[in-house]
Short mmCIF file of C-alpha atoms in Angstrom, two decimals:
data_model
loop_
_atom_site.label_atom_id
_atom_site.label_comp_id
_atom_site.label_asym_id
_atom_site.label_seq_id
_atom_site.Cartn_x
_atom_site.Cartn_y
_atom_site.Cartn_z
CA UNK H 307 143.44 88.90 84.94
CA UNK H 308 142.67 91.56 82.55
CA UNK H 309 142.33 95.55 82.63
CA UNK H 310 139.20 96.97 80.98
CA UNK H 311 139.71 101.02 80.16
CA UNK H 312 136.30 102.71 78.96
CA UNK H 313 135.98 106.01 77.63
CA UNK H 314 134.21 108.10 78.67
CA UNK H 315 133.30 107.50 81.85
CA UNK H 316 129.96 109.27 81.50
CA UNK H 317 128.67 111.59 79.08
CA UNK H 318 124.99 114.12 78.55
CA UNK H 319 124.28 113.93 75.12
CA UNK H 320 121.20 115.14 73.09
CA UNK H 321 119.15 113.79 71.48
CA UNK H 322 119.48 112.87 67.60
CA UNK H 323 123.32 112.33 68.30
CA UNK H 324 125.94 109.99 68.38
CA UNK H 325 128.41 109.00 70.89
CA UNK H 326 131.51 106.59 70.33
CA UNK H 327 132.48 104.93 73.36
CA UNK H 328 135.70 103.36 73.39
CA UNK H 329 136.96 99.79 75.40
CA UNK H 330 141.15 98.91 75.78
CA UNK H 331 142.03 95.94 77.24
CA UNK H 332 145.44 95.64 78.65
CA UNK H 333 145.74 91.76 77.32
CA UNK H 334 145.35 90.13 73.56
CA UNK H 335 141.76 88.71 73.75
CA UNK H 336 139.61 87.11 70.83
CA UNK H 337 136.22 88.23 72.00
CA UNK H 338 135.06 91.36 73.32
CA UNK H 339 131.78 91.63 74.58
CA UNK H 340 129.44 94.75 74.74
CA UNK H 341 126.72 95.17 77.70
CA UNK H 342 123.70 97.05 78.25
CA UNK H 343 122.80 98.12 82.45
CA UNK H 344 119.30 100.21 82.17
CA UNK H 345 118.62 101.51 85.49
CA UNK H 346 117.89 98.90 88.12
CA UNK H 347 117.65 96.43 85.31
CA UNK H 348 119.96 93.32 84.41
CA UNK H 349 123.26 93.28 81.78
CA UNK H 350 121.74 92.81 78.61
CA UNK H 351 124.52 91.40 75.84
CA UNK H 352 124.31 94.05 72.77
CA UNK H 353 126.58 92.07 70.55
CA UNK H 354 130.14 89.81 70.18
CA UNK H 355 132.98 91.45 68.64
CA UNK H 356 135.70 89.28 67.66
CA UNK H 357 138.86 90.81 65.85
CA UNK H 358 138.78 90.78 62.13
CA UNK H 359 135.61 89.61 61.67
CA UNK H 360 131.52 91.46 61.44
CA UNK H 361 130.27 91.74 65.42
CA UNK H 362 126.99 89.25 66.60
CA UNK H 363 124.07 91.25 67.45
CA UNK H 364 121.86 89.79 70.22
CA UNK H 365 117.73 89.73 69.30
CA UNK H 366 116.96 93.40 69.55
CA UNK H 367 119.77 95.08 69.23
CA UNK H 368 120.76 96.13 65.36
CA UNK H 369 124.06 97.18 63.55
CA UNK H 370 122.47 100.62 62.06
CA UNK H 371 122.11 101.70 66.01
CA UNK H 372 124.69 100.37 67.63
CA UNK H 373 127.61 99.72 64.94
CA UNK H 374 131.09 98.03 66.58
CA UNK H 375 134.53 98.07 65.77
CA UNK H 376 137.22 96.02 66.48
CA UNK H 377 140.21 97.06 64.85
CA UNK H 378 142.62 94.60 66.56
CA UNK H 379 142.76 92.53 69.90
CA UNK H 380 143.18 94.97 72.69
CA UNK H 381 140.36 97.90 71.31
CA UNK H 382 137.03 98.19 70.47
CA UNK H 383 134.71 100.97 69.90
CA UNK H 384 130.53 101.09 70.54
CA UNK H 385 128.69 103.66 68.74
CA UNK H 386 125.40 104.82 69.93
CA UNK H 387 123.78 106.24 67.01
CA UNK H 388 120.77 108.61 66.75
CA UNK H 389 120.16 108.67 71.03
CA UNK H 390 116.98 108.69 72.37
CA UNK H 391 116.06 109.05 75.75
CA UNK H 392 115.61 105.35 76.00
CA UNK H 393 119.30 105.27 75.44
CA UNK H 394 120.41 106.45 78.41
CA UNK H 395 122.01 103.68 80.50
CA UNK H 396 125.77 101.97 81.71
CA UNK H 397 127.47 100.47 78.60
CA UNK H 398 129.90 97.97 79.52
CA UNK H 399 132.69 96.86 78.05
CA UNK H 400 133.76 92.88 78.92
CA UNK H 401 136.29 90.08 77.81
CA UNK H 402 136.33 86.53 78.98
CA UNK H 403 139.45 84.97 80.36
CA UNK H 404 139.62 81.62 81.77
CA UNK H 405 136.20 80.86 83.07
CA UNK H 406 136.17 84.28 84.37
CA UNK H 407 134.35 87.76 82.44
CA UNK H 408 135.63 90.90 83.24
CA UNK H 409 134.41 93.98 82.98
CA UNK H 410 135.07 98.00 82.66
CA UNK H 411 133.70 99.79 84.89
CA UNK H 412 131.07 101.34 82.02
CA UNK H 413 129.79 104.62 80.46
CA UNK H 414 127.27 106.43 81.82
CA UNK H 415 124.95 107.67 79.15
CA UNK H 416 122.61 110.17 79.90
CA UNK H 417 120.05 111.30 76.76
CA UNK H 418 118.26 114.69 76.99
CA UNK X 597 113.66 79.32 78.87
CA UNK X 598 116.84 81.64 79.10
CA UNK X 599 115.24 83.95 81.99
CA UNK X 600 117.40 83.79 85.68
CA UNK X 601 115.20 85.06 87.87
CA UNK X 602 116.76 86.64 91.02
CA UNK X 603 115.24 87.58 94.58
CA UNK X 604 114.94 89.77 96.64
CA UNK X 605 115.31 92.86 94.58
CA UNK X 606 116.78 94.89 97.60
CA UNK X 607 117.98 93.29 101.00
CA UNK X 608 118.72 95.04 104.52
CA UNK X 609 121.16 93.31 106.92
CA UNK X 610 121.98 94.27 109.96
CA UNK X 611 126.60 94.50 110.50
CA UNK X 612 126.92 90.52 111.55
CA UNK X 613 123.78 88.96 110.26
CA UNK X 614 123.63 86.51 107.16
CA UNK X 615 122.71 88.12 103.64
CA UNK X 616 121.16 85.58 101.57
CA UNK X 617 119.95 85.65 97.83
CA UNK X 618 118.11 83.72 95.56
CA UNK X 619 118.27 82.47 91.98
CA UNK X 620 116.02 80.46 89.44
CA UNK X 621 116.81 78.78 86.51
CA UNK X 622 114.68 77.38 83.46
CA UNK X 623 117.46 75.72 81.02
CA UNK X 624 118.83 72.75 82.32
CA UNK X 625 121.26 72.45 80.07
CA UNK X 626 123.34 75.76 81.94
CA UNK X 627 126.44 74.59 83.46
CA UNK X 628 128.21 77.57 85.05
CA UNK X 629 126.40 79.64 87.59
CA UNK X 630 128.34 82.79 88.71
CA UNK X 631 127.85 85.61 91.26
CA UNK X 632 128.92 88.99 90.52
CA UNK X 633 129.76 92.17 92.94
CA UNK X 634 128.72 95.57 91.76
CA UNK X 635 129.92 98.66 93.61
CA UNK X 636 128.27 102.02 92.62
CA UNK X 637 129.93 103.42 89.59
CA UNK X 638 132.34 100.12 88.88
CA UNK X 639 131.87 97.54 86.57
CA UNK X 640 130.60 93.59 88.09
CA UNK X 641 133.14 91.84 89.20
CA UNK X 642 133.26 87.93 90.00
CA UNK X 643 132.56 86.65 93.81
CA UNK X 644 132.19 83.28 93.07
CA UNK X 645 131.00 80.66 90.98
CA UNK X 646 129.97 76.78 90.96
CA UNK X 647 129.24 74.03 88.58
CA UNK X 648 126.55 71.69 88.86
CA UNK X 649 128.68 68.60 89.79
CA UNK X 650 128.89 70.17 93.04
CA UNK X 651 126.27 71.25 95.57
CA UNK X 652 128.10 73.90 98.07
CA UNK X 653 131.09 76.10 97.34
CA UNK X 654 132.62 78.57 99.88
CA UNK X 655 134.99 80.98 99.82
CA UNK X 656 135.36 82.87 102.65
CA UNK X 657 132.44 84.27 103.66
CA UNK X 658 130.92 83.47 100.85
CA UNK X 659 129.13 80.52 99.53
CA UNK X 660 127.21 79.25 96.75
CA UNK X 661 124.52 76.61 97.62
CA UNK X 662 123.02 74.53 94.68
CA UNK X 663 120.01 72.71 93.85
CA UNK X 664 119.92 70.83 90.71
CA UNK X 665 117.04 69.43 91.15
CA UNK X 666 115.49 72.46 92.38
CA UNK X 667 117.33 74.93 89.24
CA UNK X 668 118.23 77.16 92.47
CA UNK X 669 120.90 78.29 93.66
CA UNK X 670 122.04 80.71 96.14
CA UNK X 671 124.44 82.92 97.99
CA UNK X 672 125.24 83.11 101.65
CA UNK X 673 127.05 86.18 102.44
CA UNK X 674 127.98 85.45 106.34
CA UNK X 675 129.18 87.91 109.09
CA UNK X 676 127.87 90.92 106.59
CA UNK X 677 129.93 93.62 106.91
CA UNK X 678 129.23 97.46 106.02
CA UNK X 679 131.86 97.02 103.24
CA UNK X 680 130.08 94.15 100.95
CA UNK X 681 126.95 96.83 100.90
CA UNK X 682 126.84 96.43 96.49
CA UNK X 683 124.53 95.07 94.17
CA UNK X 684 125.03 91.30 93.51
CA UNK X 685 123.80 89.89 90.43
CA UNK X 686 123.70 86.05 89.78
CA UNK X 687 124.22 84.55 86.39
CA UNK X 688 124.07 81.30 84.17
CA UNK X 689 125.71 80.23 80.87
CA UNK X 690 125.65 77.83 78.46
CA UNK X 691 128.71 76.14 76.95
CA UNK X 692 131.82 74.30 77.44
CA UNK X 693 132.40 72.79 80.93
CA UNK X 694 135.52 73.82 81.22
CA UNK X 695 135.88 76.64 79.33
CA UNK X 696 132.80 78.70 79.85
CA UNK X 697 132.15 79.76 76.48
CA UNK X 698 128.48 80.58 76.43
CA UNK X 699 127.06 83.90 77.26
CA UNK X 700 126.13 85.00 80.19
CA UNK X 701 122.49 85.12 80.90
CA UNK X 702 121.97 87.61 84.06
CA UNK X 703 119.39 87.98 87.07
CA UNK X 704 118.06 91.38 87.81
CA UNK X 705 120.27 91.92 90.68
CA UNK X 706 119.94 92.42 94.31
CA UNK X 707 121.15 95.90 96.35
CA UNK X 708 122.26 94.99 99.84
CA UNK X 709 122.91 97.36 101.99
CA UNK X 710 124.70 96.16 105.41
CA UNK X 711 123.66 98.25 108.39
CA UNK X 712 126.35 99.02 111.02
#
C-alpha cells in the first residue's frame, strides 16, 4: 500500500495568485499522478509526473497554469498559477501500485 | 469514446436494503473496471474491481456485476449499512492486463446515503 500526504489540506486564496500544493508519498514510485474534483463533478487527470523527466498534460490543462515538479520519487509539487474562481476545487494527489491507485485525501481550493 | 457514464447521481437506501449503481462504457478496448469509495473530505479509495474475463466479483458485501456485451457494469452494495453512506465513483482504463497501466477514465459519481 502506499501513504499519500497533501499539503495543505485546504486553503482561501484570491484571486490573481498562486498556490503550491505539495504531495509525499511514503514509498519510491515512478509516476505520480495529479487530479482535478470540481464540485459534484468527476476526477479529471491534470497531468503525469514521472521523476526526472517534463510532466504529461492531459487536453486542457497547460504547463503555464498548472506547472509540476517532481524533484525525486517520493515528492511532487502542483502549482496553481494566476487562480480564478473557476479554480476552486479538490486537487488530488495519486500513485499507482499494483493494479491499485491511491490517493491523498486532496486540497481544498477555494478562489475569491 | 472515453466517456463512463454513471447512474443514479444520488441514491437513498433504507439501513438493510440493496444499493445498486450503474455504469456505461463506450471503448471496448478498456480492460479494468474499478469502483472507488469517497468519504467527505478523504481522498477515493478502491472497493473493488473486475476484469472483463469475468462476469461477477464479490467481496463481501460488495459485488461487481459485468456485461460485456452490454459495456455495463455494476455494483451491488447488499445489507446497506449507515456506515457505507459515501460517494462511489466507477472507473475504466486502458492498458496492460495485468498491470493496469492506463489512466483512469472516471464516472461522475454517485452519493448514497443509507438511512437508519
Amino acid at each position: 500500500s502506499a501513504v499519500i500526504s497533501q499539503k495543505p489540506s485546504r486553503d482561501i486564496c484570491q484571486r490573481g495568485t498562486s498556490l503550491t500544493i505539495q504531495c509525499q508519498v511514503d514509498s519510491q514510485v515512478t509516476m505520480m499522478f495529479w487530479y482535478r474534483q470540481q464540485p459534484g463533478q468527476s476526477l479529471t487527470l491534470i497531468a503525469t509526473a514521472n521523476q526526472g523527466s517534463e510532466a504529461t498534460y492531459e487536453s486542457g490543462f497547460v504547463i503555464d497554469k498548472f506547472p509540476i515538479s517532481r524533484p525525486n520519487l517520493t515528492f511532487s509539487t502542483l502549482t496553481v498559477s494566476n487562480m480564478s474562481p473557476e479554480d476552486s476545487s479538490i486537487y488530488l494527489c495519486s500513485v499507482r501500485g499494483t493494479d491499485i491507485q491511491y490517493f491523498g485525501a486532496g486540497t481544498r481550493l477555494s478562489v475569491l | 469514446q472515453q466517456q463512463v457514464k454513471q447512474s443514479p447521481q444520488s441514491l437513498i437506501v433504507q439501513k438493510g436494503g440493496i444499493s445498486i449503481i450503474n455504469c456505461a462504457y463506450e471503448n471496448t478496448a478498456f480492460d479494468y473496471f474499478p469502483w472507488y469509495q469517497q468519504f467527505p473530505g478523504k481522498g477515493p479509495a478502491l472497493l473493488i474491481a473486475i476484469r472483463p474475463d469475468v462476469s461477477e466479483k464479490k467481496e463481501g458485501r460488495f459485488t461487481i456485476s459485468f456485461n460485456k456485451s452490454a459495456k455495463q457494469f455494476s455494483l451491488h452494495i447488499m445489507d446497506s449499512q449507515p456506515g457505507d453512506s459515501a460517494t462511489y465513483f466507477c472507473a475504466a482504463s486502458l492498458g496492460d492486463y495485468g498491470g493496469s497501466q492506463g489512466n483512469l477514465i472516471f464516472g461522475k459519481g454517485t452519493k448514497l446515503s443509507v438511512k437508519p
